[in-house]
N, CA, C and O atoms as a printed pandas DataFrame, in Angstrom:
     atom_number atom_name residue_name chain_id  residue_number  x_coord  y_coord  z_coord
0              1         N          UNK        A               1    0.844   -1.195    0.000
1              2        CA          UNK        A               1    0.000    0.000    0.000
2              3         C          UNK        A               1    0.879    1.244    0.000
3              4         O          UNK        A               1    1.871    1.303    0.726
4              5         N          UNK        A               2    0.476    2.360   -0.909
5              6        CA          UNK        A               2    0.949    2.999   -1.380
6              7         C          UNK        A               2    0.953    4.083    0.085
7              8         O          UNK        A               2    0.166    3.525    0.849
8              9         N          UNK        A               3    1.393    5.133    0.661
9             10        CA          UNK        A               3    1.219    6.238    1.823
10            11         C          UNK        A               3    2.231    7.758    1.158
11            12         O          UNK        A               3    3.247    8.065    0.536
12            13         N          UNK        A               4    1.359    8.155    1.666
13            14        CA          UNK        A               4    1.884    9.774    1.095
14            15         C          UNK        A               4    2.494   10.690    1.925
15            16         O          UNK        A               4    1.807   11.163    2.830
16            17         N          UNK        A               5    4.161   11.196    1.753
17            18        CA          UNK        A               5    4.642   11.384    2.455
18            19         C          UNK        A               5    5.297   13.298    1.909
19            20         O          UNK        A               5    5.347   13.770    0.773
20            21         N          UNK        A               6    5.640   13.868    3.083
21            22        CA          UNK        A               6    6.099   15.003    2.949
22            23         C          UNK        A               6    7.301   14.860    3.881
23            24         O          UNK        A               6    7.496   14.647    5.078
24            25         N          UNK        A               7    8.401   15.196    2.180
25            26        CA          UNK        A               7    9.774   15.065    3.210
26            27         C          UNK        A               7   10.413   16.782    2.809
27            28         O          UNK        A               7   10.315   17.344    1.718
28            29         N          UNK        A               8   11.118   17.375    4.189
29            30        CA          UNK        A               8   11.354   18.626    3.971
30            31         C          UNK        A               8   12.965   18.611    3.962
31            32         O          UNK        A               8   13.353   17.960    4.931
32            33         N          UNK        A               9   13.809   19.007    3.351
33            34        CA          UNK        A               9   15.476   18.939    3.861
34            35         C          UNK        A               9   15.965   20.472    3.689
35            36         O          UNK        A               9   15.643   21.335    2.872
36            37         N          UNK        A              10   16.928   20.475    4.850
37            38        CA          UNK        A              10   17.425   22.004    4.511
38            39         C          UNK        A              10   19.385   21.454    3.978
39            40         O          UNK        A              10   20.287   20.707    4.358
40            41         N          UNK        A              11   19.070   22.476    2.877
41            42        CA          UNK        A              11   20.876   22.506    2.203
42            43         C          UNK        A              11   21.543   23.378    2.582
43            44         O          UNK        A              11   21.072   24.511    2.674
44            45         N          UNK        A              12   22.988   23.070    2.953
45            46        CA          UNK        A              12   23.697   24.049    3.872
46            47         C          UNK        A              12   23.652   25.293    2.643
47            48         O          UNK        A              12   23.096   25.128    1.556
48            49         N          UNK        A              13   24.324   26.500    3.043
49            50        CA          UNK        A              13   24.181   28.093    2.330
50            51         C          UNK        A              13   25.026   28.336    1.414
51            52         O          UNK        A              13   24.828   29.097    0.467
52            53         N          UNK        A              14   26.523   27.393    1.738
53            54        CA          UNK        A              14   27.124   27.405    1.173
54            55         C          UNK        A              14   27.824   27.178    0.114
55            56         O          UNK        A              14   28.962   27.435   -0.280
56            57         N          UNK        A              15   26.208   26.233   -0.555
57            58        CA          UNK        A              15   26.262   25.966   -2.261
58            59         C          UNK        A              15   25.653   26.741   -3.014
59            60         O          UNK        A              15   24.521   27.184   -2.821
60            61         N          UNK        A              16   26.526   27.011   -4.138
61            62        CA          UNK        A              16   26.389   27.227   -5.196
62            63         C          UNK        A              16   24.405   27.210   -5.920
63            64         O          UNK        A              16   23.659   26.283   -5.605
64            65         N          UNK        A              17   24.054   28.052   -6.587
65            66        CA          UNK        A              17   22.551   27.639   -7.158
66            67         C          UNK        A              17   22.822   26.524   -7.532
67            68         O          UNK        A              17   22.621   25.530   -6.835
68            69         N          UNK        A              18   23.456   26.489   -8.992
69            70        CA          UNK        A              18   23.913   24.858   -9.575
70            71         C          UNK        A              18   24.062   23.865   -8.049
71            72         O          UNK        A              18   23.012   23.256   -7.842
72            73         N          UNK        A              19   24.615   23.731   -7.503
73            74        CA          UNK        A              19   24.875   23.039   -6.534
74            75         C          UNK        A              19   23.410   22.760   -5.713
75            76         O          UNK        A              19   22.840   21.677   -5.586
76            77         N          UNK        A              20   23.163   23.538   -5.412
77            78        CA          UNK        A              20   21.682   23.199   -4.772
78            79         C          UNK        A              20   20.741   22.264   -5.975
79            80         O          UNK        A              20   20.532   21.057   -5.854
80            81         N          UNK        A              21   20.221   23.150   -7.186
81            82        CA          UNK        A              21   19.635   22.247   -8.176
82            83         C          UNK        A              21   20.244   20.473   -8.274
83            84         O          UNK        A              21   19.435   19.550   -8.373
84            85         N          UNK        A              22   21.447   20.284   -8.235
85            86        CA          UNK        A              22   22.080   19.246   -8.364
86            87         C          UNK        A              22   21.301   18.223   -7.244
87            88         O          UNK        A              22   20.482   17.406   -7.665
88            89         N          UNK        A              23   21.597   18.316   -5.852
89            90        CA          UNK        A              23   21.324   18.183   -4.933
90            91         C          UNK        A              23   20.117   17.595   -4.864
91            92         O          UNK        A              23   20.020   16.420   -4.508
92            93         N          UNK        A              24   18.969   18.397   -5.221
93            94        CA          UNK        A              24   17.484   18.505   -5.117
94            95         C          UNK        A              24   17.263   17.145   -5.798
95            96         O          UNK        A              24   16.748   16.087   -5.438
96            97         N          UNK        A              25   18.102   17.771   -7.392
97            98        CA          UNK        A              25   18.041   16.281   -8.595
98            99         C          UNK        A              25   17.973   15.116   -7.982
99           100         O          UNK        A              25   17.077   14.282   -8.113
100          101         N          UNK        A              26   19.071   15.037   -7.198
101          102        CA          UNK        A              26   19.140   13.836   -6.562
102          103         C          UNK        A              26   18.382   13.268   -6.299
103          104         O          UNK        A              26   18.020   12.400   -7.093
104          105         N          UNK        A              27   17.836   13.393   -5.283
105          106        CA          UNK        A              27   16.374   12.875   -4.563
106          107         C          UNK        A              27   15.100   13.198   -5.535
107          108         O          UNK        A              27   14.137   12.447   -5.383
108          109         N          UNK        A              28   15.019   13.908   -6.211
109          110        CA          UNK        A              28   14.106   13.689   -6.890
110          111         C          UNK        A              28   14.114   12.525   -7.794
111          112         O          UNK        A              28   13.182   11.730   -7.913
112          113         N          UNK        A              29   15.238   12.486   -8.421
113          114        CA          UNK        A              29   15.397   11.276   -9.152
114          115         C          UNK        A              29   15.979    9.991   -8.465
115          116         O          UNK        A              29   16.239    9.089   -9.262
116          117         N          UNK        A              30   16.267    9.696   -6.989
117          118        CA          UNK        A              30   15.907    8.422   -6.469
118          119         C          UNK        A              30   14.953    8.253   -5.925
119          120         O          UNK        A              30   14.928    7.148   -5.384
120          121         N          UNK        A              31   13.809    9.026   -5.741
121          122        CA          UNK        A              31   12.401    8.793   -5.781
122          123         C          UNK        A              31   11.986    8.040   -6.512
123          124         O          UNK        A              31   11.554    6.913   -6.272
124          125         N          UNK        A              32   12.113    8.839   -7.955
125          126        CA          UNK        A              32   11.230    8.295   -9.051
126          127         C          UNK        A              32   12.390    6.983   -9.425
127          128         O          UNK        A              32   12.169    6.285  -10.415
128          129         N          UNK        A              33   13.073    6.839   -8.942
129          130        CA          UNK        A              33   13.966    5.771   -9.564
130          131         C          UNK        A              33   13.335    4.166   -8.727
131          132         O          UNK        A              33   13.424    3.035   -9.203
132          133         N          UNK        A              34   12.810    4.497   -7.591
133          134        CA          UNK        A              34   12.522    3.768   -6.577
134          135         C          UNK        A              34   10.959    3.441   -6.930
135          136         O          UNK        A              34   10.398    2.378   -6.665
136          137         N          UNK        A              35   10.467    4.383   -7.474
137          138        CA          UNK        A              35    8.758    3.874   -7.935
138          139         C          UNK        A              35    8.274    4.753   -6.919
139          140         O          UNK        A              35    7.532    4.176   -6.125
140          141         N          UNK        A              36    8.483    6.127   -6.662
141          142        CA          UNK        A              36    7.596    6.684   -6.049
142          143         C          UNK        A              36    7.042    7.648   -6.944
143          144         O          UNK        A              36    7.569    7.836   -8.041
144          145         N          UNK        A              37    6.048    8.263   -6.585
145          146        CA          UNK        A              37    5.154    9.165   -6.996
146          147         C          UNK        A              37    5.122   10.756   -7.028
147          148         O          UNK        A              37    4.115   11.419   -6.778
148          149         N          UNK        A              38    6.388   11.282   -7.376
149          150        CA          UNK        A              38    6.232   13.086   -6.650
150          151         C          UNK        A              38    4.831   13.575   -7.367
151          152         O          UNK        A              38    4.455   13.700   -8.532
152          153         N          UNK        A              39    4.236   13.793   -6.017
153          154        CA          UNK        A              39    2.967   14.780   -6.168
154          155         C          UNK        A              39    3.076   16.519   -6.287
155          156         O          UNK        A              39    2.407   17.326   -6.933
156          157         N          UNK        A              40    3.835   16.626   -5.678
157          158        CA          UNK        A              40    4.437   18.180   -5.227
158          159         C          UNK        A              40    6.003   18.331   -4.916
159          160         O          UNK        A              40    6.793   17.529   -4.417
160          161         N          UNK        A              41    6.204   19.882   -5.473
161          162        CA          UNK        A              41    7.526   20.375   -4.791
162          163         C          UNK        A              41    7.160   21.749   -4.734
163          164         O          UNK        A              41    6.403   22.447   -5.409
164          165         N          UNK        A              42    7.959   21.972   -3.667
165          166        CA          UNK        A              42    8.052   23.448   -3.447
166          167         C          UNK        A              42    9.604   23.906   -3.045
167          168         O          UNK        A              42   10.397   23.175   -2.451
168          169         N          UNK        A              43    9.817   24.975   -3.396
169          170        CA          UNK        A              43   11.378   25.084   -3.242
170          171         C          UNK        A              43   11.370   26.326   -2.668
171          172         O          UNK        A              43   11.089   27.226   -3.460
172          173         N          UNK        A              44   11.659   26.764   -1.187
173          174        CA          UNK        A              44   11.222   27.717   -0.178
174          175         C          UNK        A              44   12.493   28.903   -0.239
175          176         O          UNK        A              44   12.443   29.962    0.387
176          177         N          UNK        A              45   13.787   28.426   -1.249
177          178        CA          UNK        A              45   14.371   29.497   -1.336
178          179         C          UNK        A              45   15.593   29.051   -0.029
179          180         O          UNK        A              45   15.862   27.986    0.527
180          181         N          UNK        A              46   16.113   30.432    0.091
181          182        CA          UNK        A              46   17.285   30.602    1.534
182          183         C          UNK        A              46   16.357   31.419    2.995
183          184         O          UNK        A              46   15.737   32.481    2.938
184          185         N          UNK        A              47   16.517   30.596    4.104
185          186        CA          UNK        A              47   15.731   31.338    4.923
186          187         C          UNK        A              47   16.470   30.805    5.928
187          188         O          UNK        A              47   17.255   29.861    5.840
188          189         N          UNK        A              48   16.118   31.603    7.123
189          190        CA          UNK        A              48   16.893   31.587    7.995
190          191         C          UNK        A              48   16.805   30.764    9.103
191          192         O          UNK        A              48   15.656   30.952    9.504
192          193         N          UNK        A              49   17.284   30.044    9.760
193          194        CA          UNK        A              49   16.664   28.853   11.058
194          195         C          UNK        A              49   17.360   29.455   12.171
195          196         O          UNK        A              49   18.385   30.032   12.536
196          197         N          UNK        A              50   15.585   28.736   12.697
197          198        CA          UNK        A              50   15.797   29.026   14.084
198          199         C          UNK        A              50   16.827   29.252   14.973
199          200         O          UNK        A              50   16.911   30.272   15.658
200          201         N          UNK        A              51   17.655   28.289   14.987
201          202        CA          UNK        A              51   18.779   28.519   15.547
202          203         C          UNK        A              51   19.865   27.731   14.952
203          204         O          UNK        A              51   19.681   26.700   14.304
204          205         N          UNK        A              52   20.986   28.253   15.198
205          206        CA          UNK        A              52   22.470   28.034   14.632
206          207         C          UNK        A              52   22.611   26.287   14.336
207          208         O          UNK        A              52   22.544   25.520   15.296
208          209         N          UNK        A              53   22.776   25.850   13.158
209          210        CA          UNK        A              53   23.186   24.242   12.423
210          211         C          UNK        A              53   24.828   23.991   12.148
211          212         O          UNK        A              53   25.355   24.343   11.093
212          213         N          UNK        A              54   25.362   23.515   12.938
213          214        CA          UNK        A              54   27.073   23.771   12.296
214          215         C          UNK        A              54   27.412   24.788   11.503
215          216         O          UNK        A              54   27.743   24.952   10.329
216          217         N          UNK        A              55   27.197   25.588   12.709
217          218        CA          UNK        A              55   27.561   27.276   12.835
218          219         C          UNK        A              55   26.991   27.936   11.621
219          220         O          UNK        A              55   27.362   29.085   11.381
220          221         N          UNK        A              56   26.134   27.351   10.823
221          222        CA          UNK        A              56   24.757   27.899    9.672
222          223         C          UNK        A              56   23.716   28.554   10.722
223          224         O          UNK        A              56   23.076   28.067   11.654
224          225         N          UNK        A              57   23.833   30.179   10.060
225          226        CA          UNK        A              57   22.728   30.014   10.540
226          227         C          UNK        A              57   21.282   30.714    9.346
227          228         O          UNK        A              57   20.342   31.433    9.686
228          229         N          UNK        A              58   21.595   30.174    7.960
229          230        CA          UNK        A              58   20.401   29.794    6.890
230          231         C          UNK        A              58   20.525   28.723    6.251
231          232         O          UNK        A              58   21.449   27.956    6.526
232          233         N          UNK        A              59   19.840   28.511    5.503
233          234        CA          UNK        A              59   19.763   27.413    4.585
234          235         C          UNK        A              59   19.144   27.711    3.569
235          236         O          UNK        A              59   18.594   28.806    3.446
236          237         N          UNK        A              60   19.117   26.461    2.340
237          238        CA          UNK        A              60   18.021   26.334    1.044
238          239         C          UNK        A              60   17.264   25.293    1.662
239          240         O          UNK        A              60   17.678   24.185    2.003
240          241         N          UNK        A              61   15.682   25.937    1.813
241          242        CA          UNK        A              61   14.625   24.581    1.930
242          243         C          UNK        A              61   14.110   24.259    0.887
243          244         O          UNK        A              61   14.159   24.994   -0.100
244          245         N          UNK        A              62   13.359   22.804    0.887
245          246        CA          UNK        A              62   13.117   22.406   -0.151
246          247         C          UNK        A              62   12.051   21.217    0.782
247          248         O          UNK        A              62   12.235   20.641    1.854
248          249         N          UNK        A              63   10.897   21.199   -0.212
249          250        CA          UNK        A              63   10.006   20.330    0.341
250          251         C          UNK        A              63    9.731   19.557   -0.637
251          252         O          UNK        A              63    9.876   19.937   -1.798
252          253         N          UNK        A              64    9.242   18.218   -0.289
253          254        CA          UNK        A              64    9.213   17.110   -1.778
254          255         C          UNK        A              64    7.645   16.317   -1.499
255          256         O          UNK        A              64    7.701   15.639   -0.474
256          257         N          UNK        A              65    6.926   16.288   -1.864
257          258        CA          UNK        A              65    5.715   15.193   -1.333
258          259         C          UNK        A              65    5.883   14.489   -2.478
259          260         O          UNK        A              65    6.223   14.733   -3.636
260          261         N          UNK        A              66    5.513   13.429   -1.760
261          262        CA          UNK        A              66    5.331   12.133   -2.870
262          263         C          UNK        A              66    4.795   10.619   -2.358
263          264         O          UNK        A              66    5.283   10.335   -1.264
264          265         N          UNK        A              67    4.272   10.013   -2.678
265          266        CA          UNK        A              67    3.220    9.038   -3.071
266          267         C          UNK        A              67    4.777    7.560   -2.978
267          268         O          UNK        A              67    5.619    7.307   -3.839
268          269         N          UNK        A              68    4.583    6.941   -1.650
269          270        CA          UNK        A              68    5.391    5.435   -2.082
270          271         C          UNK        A              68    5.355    4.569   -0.747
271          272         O          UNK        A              68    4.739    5.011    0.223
272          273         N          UNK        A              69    5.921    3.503   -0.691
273          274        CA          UNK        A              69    5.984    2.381    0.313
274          275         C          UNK        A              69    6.831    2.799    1.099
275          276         O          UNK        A              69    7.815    3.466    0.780
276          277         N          UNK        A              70    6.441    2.341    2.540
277          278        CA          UNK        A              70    7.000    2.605    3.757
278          279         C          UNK        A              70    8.351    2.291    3.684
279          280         O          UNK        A              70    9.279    2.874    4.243
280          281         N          UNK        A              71    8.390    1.309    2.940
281          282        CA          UNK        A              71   10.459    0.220    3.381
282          283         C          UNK        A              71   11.295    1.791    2.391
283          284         O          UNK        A              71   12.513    1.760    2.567
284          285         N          UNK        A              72   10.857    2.986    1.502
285          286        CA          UNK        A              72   11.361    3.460    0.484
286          287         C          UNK        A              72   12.138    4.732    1.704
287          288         O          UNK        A              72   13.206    5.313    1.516
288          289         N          UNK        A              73   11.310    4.874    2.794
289          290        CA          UNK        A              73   11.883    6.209    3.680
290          291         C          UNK        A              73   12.944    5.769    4.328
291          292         O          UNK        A              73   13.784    6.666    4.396
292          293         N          UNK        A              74   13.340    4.627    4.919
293          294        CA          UNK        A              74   14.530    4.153    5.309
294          295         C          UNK        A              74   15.772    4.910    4.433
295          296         O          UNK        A              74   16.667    5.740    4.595
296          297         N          UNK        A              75   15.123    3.935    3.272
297          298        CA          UNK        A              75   16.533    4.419    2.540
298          299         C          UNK        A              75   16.548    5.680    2.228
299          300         O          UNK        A              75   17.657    6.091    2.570
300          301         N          UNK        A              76   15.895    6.594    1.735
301          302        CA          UNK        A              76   15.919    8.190    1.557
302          303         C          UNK        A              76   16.896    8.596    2.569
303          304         O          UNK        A              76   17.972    9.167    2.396
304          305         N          UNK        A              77   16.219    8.117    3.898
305          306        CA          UNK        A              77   16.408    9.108    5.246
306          307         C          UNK        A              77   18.182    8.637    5.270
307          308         O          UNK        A              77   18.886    9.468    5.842
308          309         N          UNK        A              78   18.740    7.703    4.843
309          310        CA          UNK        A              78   19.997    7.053    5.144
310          311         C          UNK        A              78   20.775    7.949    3.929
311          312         O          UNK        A              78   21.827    8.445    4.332
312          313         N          UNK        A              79   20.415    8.270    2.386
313          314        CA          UNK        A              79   20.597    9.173    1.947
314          315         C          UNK        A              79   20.787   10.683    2.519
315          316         O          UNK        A              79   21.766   11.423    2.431
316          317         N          UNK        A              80   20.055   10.805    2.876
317          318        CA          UNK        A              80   19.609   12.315    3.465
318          319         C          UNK        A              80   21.288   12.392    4.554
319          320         O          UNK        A              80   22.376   12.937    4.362
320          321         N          UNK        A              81   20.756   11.596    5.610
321          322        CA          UNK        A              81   21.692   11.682    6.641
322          323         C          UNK        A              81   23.523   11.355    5.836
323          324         O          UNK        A              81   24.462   11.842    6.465
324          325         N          UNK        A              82   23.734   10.846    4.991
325          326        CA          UNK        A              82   25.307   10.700    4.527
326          327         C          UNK        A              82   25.574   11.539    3.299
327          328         O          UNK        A              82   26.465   11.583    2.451
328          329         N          UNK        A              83   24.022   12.436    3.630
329          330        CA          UNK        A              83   25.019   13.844    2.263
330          331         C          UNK        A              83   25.615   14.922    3.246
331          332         O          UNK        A              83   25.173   15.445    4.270
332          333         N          UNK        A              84   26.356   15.005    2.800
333          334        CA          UNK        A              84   27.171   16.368    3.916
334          335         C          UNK        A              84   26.162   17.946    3.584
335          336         O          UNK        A              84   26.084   18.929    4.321
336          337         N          UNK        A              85   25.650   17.776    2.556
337          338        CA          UNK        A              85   25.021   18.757    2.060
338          339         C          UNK        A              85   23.848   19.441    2.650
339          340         O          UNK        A              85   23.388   20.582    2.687
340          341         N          UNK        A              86   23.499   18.011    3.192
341          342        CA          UNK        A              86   22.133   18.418    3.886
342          343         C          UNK        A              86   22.281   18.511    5.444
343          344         O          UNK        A              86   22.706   17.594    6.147
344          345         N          UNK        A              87   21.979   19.427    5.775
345          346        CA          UNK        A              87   21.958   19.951    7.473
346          347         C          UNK        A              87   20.838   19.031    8.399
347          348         O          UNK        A              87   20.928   18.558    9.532
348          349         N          UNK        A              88   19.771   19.005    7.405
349          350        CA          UNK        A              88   18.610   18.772    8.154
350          351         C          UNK        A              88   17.570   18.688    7.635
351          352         O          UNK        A              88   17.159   19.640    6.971
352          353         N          UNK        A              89   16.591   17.167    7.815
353          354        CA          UNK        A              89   15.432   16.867    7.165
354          355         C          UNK        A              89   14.634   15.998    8.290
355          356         O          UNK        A              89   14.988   15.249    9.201
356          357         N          UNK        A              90   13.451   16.438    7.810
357          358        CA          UNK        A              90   12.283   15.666    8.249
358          359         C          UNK        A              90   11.458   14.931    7.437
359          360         O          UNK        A              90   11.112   15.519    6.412
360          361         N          UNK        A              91   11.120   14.032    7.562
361          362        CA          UNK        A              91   10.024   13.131    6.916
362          363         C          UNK        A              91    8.637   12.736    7.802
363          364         O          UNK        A              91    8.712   12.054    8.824
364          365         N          UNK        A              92    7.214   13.322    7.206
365          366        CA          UNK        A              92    6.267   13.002    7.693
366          367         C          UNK        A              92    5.212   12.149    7.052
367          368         O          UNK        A              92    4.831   12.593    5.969
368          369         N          UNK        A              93    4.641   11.027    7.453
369          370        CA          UNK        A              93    3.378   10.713    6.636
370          371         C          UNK        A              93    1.932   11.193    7.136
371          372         O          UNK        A              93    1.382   11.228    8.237
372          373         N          UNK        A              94    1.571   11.541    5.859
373          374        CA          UNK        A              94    0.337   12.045    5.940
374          375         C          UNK        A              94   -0.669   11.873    5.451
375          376         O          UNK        A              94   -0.974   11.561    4.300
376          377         N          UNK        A              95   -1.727   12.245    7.072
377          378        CA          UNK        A              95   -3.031   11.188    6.763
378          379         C          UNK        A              95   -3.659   11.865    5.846
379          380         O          UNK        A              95   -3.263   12.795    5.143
380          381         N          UNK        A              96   -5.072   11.121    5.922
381          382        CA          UNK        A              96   -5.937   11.386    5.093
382          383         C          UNK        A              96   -6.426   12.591    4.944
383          384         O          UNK        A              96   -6.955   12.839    3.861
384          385         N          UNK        A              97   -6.372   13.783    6.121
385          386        CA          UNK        A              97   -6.985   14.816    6.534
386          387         C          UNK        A              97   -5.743   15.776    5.673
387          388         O          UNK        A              97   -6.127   16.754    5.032
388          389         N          UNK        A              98   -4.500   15.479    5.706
389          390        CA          UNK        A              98   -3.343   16.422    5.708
390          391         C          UNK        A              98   -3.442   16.199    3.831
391          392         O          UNK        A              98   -3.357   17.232    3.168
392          393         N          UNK        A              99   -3.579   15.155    3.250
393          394        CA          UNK        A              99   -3.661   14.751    1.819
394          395         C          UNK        A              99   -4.701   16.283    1.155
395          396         O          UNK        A              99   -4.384   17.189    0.385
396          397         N          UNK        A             100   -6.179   15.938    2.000
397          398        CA          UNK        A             100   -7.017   16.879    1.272
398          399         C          UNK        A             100   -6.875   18.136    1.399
399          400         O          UNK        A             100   -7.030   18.856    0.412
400          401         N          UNK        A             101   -6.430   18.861    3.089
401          402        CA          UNK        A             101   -6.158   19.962    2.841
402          403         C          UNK        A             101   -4.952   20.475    1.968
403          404         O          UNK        A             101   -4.961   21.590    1.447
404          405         N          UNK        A             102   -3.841   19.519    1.838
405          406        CA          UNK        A             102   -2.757   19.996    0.579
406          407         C          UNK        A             102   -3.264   19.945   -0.618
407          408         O          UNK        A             102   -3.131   20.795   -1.499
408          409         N          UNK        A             103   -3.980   18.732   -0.682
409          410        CA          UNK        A             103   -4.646   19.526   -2.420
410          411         C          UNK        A             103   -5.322   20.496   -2.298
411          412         O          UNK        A             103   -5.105   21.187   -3.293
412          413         N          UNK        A             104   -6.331   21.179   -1.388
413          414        CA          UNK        A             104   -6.578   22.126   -1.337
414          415         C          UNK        A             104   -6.448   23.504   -1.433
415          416         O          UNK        A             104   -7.198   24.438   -1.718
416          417         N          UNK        A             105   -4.914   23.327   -1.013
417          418        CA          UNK        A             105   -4.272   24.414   -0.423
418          419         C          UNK        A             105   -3.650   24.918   -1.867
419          420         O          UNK        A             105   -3.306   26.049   -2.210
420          421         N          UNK        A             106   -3.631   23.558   -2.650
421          422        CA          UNK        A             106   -2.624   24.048   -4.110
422          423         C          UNK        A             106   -3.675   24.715   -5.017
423          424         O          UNK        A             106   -3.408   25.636   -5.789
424          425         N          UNK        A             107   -4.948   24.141   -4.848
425          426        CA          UNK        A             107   -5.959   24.405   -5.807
426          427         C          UNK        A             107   -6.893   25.772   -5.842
427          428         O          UNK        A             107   -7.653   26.259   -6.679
428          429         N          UNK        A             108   -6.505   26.106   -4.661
429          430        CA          UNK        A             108   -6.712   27.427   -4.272
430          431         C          UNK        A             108   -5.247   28.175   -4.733
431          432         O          UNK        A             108   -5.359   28.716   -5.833
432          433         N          UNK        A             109   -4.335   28.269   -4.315
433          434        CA          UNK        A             109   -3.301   28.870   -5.181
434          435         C          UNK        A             109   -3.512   29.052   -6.650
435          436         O          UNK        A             109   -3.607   30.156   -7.186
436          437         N          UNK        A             110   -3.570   28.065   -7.181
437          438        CA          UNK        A             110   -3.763   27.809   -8.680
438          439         C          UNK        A             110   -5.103   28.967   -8.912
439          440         O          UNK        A             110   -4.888   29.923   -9.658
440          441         N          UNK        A             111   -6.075   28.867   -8.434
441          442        CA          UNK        A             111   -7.098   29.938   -8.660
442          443         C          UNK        A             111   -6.433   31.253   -8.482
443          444         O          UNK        A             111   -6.843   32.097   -9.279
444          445         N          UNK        A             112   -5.628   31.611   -7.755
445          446        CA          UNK        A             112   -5.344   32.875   -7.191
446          447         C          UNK        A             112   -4.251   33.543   -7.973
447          448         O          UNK        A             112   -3.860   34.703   -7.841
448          449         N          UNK        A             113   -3.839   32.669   -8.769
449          450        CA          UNK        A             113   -2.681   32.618  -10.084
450          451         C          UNK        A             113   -3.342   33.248  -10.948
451          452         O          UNK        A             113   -3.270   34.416  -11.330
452          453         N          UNK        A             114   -4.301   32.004  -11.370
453          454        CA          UNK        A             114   -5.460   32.516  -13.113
454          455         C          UNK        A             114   -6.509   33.799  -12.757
455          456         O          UNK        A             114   -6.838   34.396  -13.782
456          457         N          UNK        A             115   -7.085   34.330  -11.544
457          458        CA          UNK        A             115   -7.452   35.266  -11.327
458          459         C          UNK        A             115   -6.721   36.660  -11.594
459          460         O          UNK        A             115   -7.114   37.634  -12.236
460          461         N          UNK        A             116   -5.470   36.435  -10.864
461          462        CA          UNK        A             116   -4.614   37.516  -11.249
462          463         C          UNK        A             116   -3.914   37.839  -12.477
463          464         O          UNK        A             116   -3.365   38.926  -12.656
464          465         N          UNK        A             117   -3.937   36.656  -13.537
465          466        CA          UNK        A             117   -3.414   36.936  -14.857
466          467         C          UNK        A             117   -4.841   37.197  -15.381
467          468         O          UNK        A             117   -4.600   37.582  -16.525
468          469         N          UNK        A             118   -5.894   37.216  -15.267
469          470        CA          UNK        A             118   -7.337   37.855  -15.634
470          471         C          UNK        A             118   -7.557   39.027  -15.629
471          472         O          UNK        A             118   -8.677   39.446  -15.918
């Protein structure tokens, strides 16, 4: 059974754009390499955290949702954790309630897009 997950990672500051895009690639494409599903991305830019990460104190966030089997986050998260690149990620699954309000949340955006080019 398929479960839908939102994984968020922050990239240290000190890469390069190219370098970040690279990065992102990655996981995007051992997702889909793995048979998962990206439903969504959002790419939050450089922002600043809460508090100090090996003496960082911003990052590039980047959020990924996507659609796959439980045994697939192991390995991501074992990815995640042996890139030096990445400071810091979370992985959540989400229920049924969190599914509809994110489509929601996009589909209302999307209106608020075509309204304003109107």
């Amino acid at each position: 059974m398929l479960n839908q997950y939102e994984t968020v990672f922050i990239l240290t500051p000190v890469l390069s754009e190219e370098q970040m895009k690279e990065a992102v690639k990655k996981y995007q494409d051992m997702l889909r390499s793995k048979g998962a599903e990206v439903v969504h991305e959002e790419h939050w830019g450089m922002r600043k955290l809460a508090y100090p990460i090996q003496k960082k104190s911003t990052g590039f966030y980047h959020l990924i949702e996507y659609r796959a089997g439980g045994e697939l986050i192991a390995e991501v998260e074992l990815a995640l954790k042996r890139d030096e690149r990445v400071i810091r990620f979370l992985t959540v699954r989400l229920d049924k309630h969190a599914v509809v309000y994110n489509d929601k949340k996009r589909a209302k955006s999307k209106e608020a897009v075509k309204e304003e080019a109107n």
